[in-house]
Coordinates of C-alpha atoms and ligand atoms in Angstrom, one line a residue:
X487 CA 0.4 9.1 -26.6
X488 CA 1.0 12.1 -24.4
X489 CA 3.8 11.2 -22.1
X490 CA 3.2 11.2 -18.3
X491 CA 5.9 13.3 -16.7
X492 CA 6.9 14.2 -13.1
X493 CA 9.1 17.2 -13.8
X494 CA 9.2 19.5 -10.7
X495 CA 7.8 16.7 -8.5
X496 CA 9.6 15.3 -5.5
X497 CA 9.0 11.7 -4.7
X498 CA 9.9 9.5 -1.7
X499 CA 10.1 5.7 -2.3
X500 CA 10.6 3.6 0.8
X501 CA 12.5 0.4 0.4
X502 CA 13.7 1.5 -3.0
X503 CA 17.1 -0.2 -2.8
X504 CA 15.9 -3.3 -4.6
X505 CA 12.9 -5.3 -5.8
X506 CA 9.7 -3.5 -6.7
X507 CA 10.7 -0.2 -5.0
X508 CA 13.8 0.2 -7.2
X509 CA 11.6 0.1 -10.3
X510 CA 9.5 2.9 -9.0
X511 CA 12.5 5.1 -8.2
X512 CA 14.2 4.5 -11.5
X513 CA 11.2 5.3 -13.6
X514 CA 10.0 8.3 -11.6
X515 CA 13.5 9.8 -12.0
X516 CA 13.6 8.9 -15.7
X517 CA 10.4 10.8 -16.1
X518 CA 11.7 13.9 -14.4
X519 CA 11.0 13.5 -10.6
X520 CA 13.6 14.2 -7.9
X521 CA 13.6 11.0 -5.9
X522 CA 14.5 10.2 -2.3
X523 CA 15.7 6.6 -2.4
X524 CA 15.0 5.3 1.1
X525 CA 16.3 1.9 2.2
X526 CA 17.6 0.4 5.4
X527 CA 19.3 -2.3 3.5
X528 CA 18.6 -5.1 5.9
X529 CA 18.0 -8.8 5.1
X530 CA 14.6 -10.2 4.1
X531 CA 13.7 -10.8 7.8
X532 CA 14.5 -7.2 8.7
X533 CA 17.8 -7.9 10.4
X534 CA 20.9 -5.9 9.7
X535 CA 21.4 -2.6 7.7
X536 CA 23.5 -1.7 4.7
X537 CA 23.7 1.7 2.9
X538 CA 24.8 0.1 -0.4
X539 CA 21.2 -0.8 -1.4
X540 CA 20.0 2.9 -1.5
X541 CA 23.4 4.1 -2.7
X542 CA 23.4 1.8 -5.7
X543 CA 20.0 3.0 -6.9
X544 CA 20.9 6.6 -6.4
X545 CA 24.0 6.0 -8.5
X546 CA 21.9 4.2 -11.2
X547 CA 19.6 7.3 -11.4
X548 CA 22.4 9.8 -11.5
X549 CA 24.4 7.8 -14.1
X550 CA 21.2 8.0 -16.3
X551 CA 21.1 11.8 -15.8
X552 CA 18.4 11.9 -13.1
X553 CA 18.2 13.4 -9.6
X554 CA 18.2 11.3 -6.5
X555 CA 19.2 11.4 -2.8
X556 CA 19.7 8.4 -0.5
X557 CA 18.2 8.0 2.9
X558 CA 19.0 5.0 5.2
X559 CA 16.5 5.4 8.0
X560 CA 14.2 2.6 9.0
X561 CA 10.5 3.4 8.3
X562 CA 9.6 1.6 11.5
X563 CA 10.4 4.4 14.0
X564 CA 8.7 7.8 14.3
X565 CA 12.1 9.5 14.2
X566 CA 13.0 7.5 11.1
X567 CA 9.9 8.7 9.3
X568 CA 10.6 12.3 10.2
X569 CA 14.2 11.9 8.9
X570 CA 13.0 10.4 5.6
X571 CA 10.7 13.4 4.9
X572 CA 13.4 15.8 6.2
X573 CA 15.8 14.4 3.6
X574 CA 13.4 15.3 0.9
X575 CA 12.9 18.8 2.4
X576 CA 16.6 19.4 2.8
X577 CA 17.4 18.2 -0.8
X578 CA 14.4 19.4 -2.8
X579 CA 12.2 21.6 -0.5
X580 CA 8.9 19.6 -0.7
X581 CA 7.2 16.2 -1.1
X582 CA 4.6 15.5 -3.8
X583 CA 4.7 11.7 -4.0
X584 CA 5.1 9.1 -1.3
X585 CA 5.3 5.4 -2.1
X586 CA 5.2 3.3 1.1
X587 CA 6.9 0.2 -0.2
X588 CA 9.5 -1.0 2.4
X589 CA 8.8 -4.4 3.7
X590 CA 10.1 -7.6 5.5
X591 CA 8.8 -11.1 6.2
X592 CA 8.8 -13.2 9.4
X593 CA 6.6 -16.1 8.3
X594 CA 5.4 -18.5 10.9
X595 CA 2.2 -20.5 11.4
X596 CA -0.1 -18.7 13.9
X597 CA 0.5 -21.1 16.9
X598 CA 4.3 -20.9 16.6
X599 CA 4.6 -17.2 16.0
X600 CA 6.6 -15.3 18.6
X601 CA 5.9 -11.9 19.9
X602 CA 9.0 -10.5 18.2
X603 CA 8.0 -11.9 14.8
X604 CA 4.6 -10.3 15.3
X605 CA 5.9 -6.9 16.5
X606 CA 8.6 -6.5 13.9
X607 CA 6.4 -7.2 10.9
X608 CA 3.6 -4.9 12.3
X609 CA 6.3 -2.2 13.0
X610 CA 7.8 -2.1 9.5
X611 CA 4.6 -2.4 7.4
X612 CA 1.9 -0.8 9.5
X613 CA 3.6 1.6 11.9
X614 CA 6.1 2.3 9.2
X615 CA 3.4 3.6 6.9
X616 CA 2.1 5.9 9.7
X617 CA 5.6 7.1 10.6
X618 CA 6.5 8.2 7.1
X619 CA 3.1 9.3 5.8
X620 CA 2.2 11.6 8.7
X621 CA 5.2 14.0 8.2
X622 CA 4.7 13.7 4.4
X623 CA 1.0 14.7 4.6
X624 CA 1.9 17.8 6.7
X625 CA 4.1 19.0 3.8
X626 CA 1.6 18.0 1.1
X627 CA -1.2 19.8 2.9
X628 CA 0.7 23.0 2.8
X629 CA 1.3 22.6 -0.9
X630 CA -2.3 21.5 -1.7
X631 CA -1.1 18.5 -3.6
X632 CA -0.1 14.9 -2.9
X633 CA -0.1 11.4 -4.2
X634 CA 0.3 8.5 -1.7
X635 CA 0.5 4.8 -2.3
X636 CA 0.4 2.1 0.3
X637 CA 1.6 -1.4 -0.5
X638 CA -0.8 -4.1 0.7
X639 CA -0.8 -7.7 -0.3
X640 CA -3.1 -10.5 -1.4
X641 CA -2.0 -12.1 1.9
X642 CA -3.8 -9.4 3.8
X643 CA -6.7 -9.0 1.5
X644 CA -7.4 -12.7 1.1
X645 CA -5.0 -14.8 3.3
X646 CA -1.9 -16.8 3.0
X647 CA -0.7 -19.7 5.2
X648 CA 2.0 -18.6 7.7
X649 CA 1.4 -14.9 7.4
X650 CA -1.0 -13.8 10.1
X651 CA 1.4 -11.0 11.2
X652 CA 2.1 -9.8 7.6
X653 CA -1.5 -10.2 6.6
X654 CA -2.7 -8.2 9.5
X655 CA -0.3 -5.4 8.8
X656 CA -1.0 -5.4 5.1
X657 CA -4.8 -5.2 5.6
X658 CA -4.2 -2.5 8.2
X659 CA -2.8 -0.3 5.4
X660 CA -6.2 -0.4 3.7
X661 CA -7.7 0.8 7.0
X662 CA -5.3 3.7 7.1
X663 CA -6.2 4.6 3.5
X664 CA -9.9 4.4 4.1
X665 CA -9.8 7.1 6.7
X666 CA -6.8 9.2 5.5
X667 CA -8.4 9.7 2.1
X668 CA -11.4 11.4 3.8
X669 CA -9.1 13.6 5.9
X670 CA -6.9 14.9 3.1
X671 CA -9.4 15.0 0.1
X672 CA -9.8 18.8 0.2
X673 CA -6.0 19.3 -0.3
X674 CA -5.9 17.3 -3.6
X675 CA -4.0 14.5 -1.8
X676 CA -5.0 11.2 -3.3
X677 CA -4.4 8.0 -1.4
X678 CA -4.5 4.6 -3.0
X679 CA -3.3 1.1 -2.2
X680 CA -1.8 -1.7 -4.3
X681 CA -1.4 -5.4 -3.9
X682 CA 1.6 -6.2 -6.1
X683 CA 3.1 -9.5 -7.2
X684 CA 6.7 -9.8 -8.3
X685 CA 9.7 -12.0 -8.4
X686 CA 12.0 -10.6 -5.7
X687 CA 14.0 -11.9 -2.7
X688 CA 10.6 -12.0 -0.9
X689 CA 9.1 -14.5 -3.3
X690 CA 12.0 -16.3 -5.0
X691 CA 11.6 -19.3 -2.8
X692 CA 7.8 -19.3 -3.1
X693 CA 7.1 -18.8 -6.8
X694 CA 8.1 -21.6 -9.3
X695 CA 11.3 -20.8 -11.2
X696 CA 9.6 -20.0 -14.5
X697 CA 7.9 -17.0 -12.8
X698 CA 11.3 -15.2 -12.6
X699 CA 10.7 -13.7 -16.0
X700 CA 6.9 -13.5 -16.0
X701 CA 6.7 -11.9 -12.6
X702 CA 9.2 -9.1 -13.4
X703 CA 8.9 -6.4 -10.7
X704 CA 8.7 -3.9 -13.6
X705 CA 5.1 -4.8 -14.3
X706 CA 4.0 -3.2 -11.0
X707 CA 5.6 0.1 -11.8
X708 CA 3.3 1.6 -14.4
X709 CA 0.2 1.2 -12.3
X710 CA 1.8 2.8 -9.3
X711 CA 3.3 5.6 -11.3
X712 CA -0.1 6.3 -12.8
X713 CA -1.6 6.6 -9.3
X714 CA 1.2 9.0 -8.4
X715 CA 0.6 11.2 -11.5
X716 CA -1.4 14.4 -11.8
X717 CA -3.7 12.5 -14.1
X718 CA -4.8 10.0 -11.5
X719 CA -8.5 10.6 -10.9
X720 CA -9.1 8.2 -8.0
X721 CA -8.5 8.1 -4.3
X722 CA -9.3 5.4 -1.7
X723 CA -9.0 2.5 -4.2
X724 CA -7.1 -0.8 -4.0
X725 CA -5.6 -2.4 -7.1
X726 CA -4.1 -5.9 -7.4
X727 CA -1.6 -6.7 -10.2
X728 CA 1.1 -9.0 -11.4
X729 CA 2.7 -10.2 -14.7
X730 CA 0.9 -7.4 -16.6
X731 CA -2.6 -8.0 -15.2
X732 CA -4.2 -5.0 -13.4
X733 CA -7.5 -5.0 -11.6
X734 CA -9.4 -3.2 -8.8
X735 CA -10.2 -5.1 -5.7
X736 CA -12.4 -3.8 -2.8
X737 CA -14.1 -4.5 0.4
X738 CA -17.7 -4.8 -0.7
X739 CA -21.0 -5.6 0.9
X740 CA -24.0 -7.5 -0.3
X741 CA -27.6 -6.3 -0.1
X742 CA -28.3 -8.5 2.9
X743 CA -31.7 -8.6 4.4
X744 CA -33.7 -6.4 6.8
X745 CA -35.3 -8.4 9.6
X746 CA -37.8 -7.2 12.2
X747 CA -38.8 -3.6 12.7
X748 CA -35.8 -2.1 14.7
X749 CA -38.0 -2.6 17.7
X750 CA -38.7 -6.3 18.4
X751 CA -35.7 -8.5 19.2
X752 CA -34.3 -10.8 16.4
X753 CA -34.0 -14.5 17.1
X754 CA -31.0 -16.6 16.1
X755 CA -33.4 -18.8 14.1
X756 CA -34.2 -15.8 11.9
X757 CA -30.5 -15.6 11.0
X758 CA -30.4 -19.3 10.2
X759 CA -33.5 -19.0 8.0
X760 CA -32.2 -16.0 6.1
X761 CA -28.5 -17.1 6.0
X762 CA -28.4 -17.7 2.3
X763 CA -29.6 -14.1 1.6
X764 CA -27.3 -12.7 4.3
X765 CA -24.2 -14.4 2.7
X766 CA -25.0 -13.5 -1.0
X767 CA -22.6 -11.2 -2.8
X768 CA -24.3 -11.1 -6.2
X769 CA -24.8 -7.4 -6.1
X770 CA -21.6 -6.2 -4.5
X771 CA -21.1 -2.6 -3.5
X772 CA -17.9 -0.8 -2.4
X773 CA -18.3 2.1 0.0
X774 CA -16.7 5.5 0.3
X775 CA -17.0 5.5 4.1
X776 CA -18.4 3.4 6.9
X777 CA -21.5 5.5 7.2
X778 CA -22.8 4.4 3.8
X779 CA -23.8 1.0 5.3
X780 CA -26.7 2.9 6.8
X781 CA -28.4 3.0 3.4
X782 CA -29.1 -0.7 3.8
X783 CA -30.7 -0.1 7.2
X784 CA -32.7 2.8 6.0
X785 CA -36.0 0.9 5.7
X786 CA -35.7 0.0 9.4
X787 CA -34.6 3.4 10.6
X788 CA -37.6 5.3 9.0
Ligands
NAI157 P1 12.3 -6.7 -1.3 O1 12.7 -7.4 -0.1 O2 13.0 -6.9 -2.6 O3 12.3 -5.1 -1.1 C1 11.9 -4.6 0.1 C2 12.9 -3.4 0.5 O4 12.5 -2.8 1.7 C3 14.3 -3.9 0.7 O5 15.2 -3.1 -0.2 C4 14.6 -3.7 2.2 O6 15.9 -3.3 2.5 C5 13.6 -2.5 2.4 N1 13.3 -2.4 3.9 C6 12.9 -3.4 4.7 N2 12.7 -2.9 5.9 C7 12.9 -1.6 5.9 C8 12.8 -0.5 6.8 N3 12.4 -0.8 8.1 N4 13.0 0.7 6.4 C9 13.4 1.0 5.2 N5 13.5 0.0 4.2 C10 13.3 -1.2 4.6 O7 10.7 -7.0 -1.5 P2 9.7 -6.6 -2.7 O8 9.1 -7.9 -3.2 O9 10.2 -5.6 -3.6 O10 8.5 -6.0 -1.8 C11 8.2 -4.6 -1.9 C12 6.9 -4.4 -1.2 O11 5.8 -5.1 -1.8 C13 6.8 -4.9 0.3 O12 6.1 -4.1 1.1 C14 6.2 -6.3 0.1 O13 5.6 -6.7 1.4 C15 5.1 -6.0 -0.9 N6 4.6 -7.1 -1.6 C16 5.5 -7.9 -2.5 C17 5.0 -9.0 -3.1 C18 5.8 -9.7 -4.1 O14 5.2 -10.6 -4.8 N7 7.1 -9.5 -4.2 C19 3.6 -9.4 -2.9 C20 2.8 -8.6 -2.1 C21 3.3 -7.5 -1.5

């Protein structure tokens, strides 16, 4: 098996001080990458800050003979994103790989959710991805190379009680990817999204105790590292995973039905009478861009 290596590559991993992000940082460094270990070091709900999280992972990497630099900025501000990328430029001169992984939780049922709980979660996950990715893409574009991973969640893709804020932010990342992949394709920048599952401080009170071993955060690492490798052939895809299972997931559409002739108005009864066909997903298709939905309308647009 030819080994996948990252020699000469510079990687930024946000939220790499613990949990899943730590796994990415350790393995990227073990395989030759120079790694910026970003972590604000706050608590699970985003309060507080502590440099020891990033420092301890940097120490672990260096003790094992690898190269790493700590950064303690929050991903949630524009300046923080600039500083994170600048840390990579100052230490190693470029950015090849960006794993947007930092995250917090402020769970609350929809009717009880406060504005602060909404704003903070959107700021860290959604705005944070913008704040770090934009300056990173500027550098990647100049070098004609980049690998970017966004961290979504099954909560955003499919739903989870008490997580409207988190779910909205997490699905928003798929939205960033869907357009960013088009804008950077010609620079060999590949952008993908993952929905991980792991035992961490985020899930320790949600998963049953026997999951601690089976949901080891390590199991997410090989998929993400592959997406960050030169060998990765795909962009704009979303992958779900956990416990050693890996699979693609996607926003797909069914064949639907063409009603009318793009001239006469359609009646609500026609929707009722065709509702089974409209809701069917037995021939699902993913799409590379929004415009491709027009292929379904083609018979009407002739
Ligand atoms: P974790 O809580 O162990 O790690 C998250 C890290 O992000 C922490 O080290 C934290 O200090 C850091 N962080 C938080 N806010 C930050 C900010 N503003 N700037 C910089 N760093 C910040 O959580 P875990 O489980 O490792 O999660 C990693 C990512 O995976 C998160 O985006 C999470 O939402 C996502 N995820 C995790 C799942 C799981 O089953 N653990 C499921 C689905 C998604």
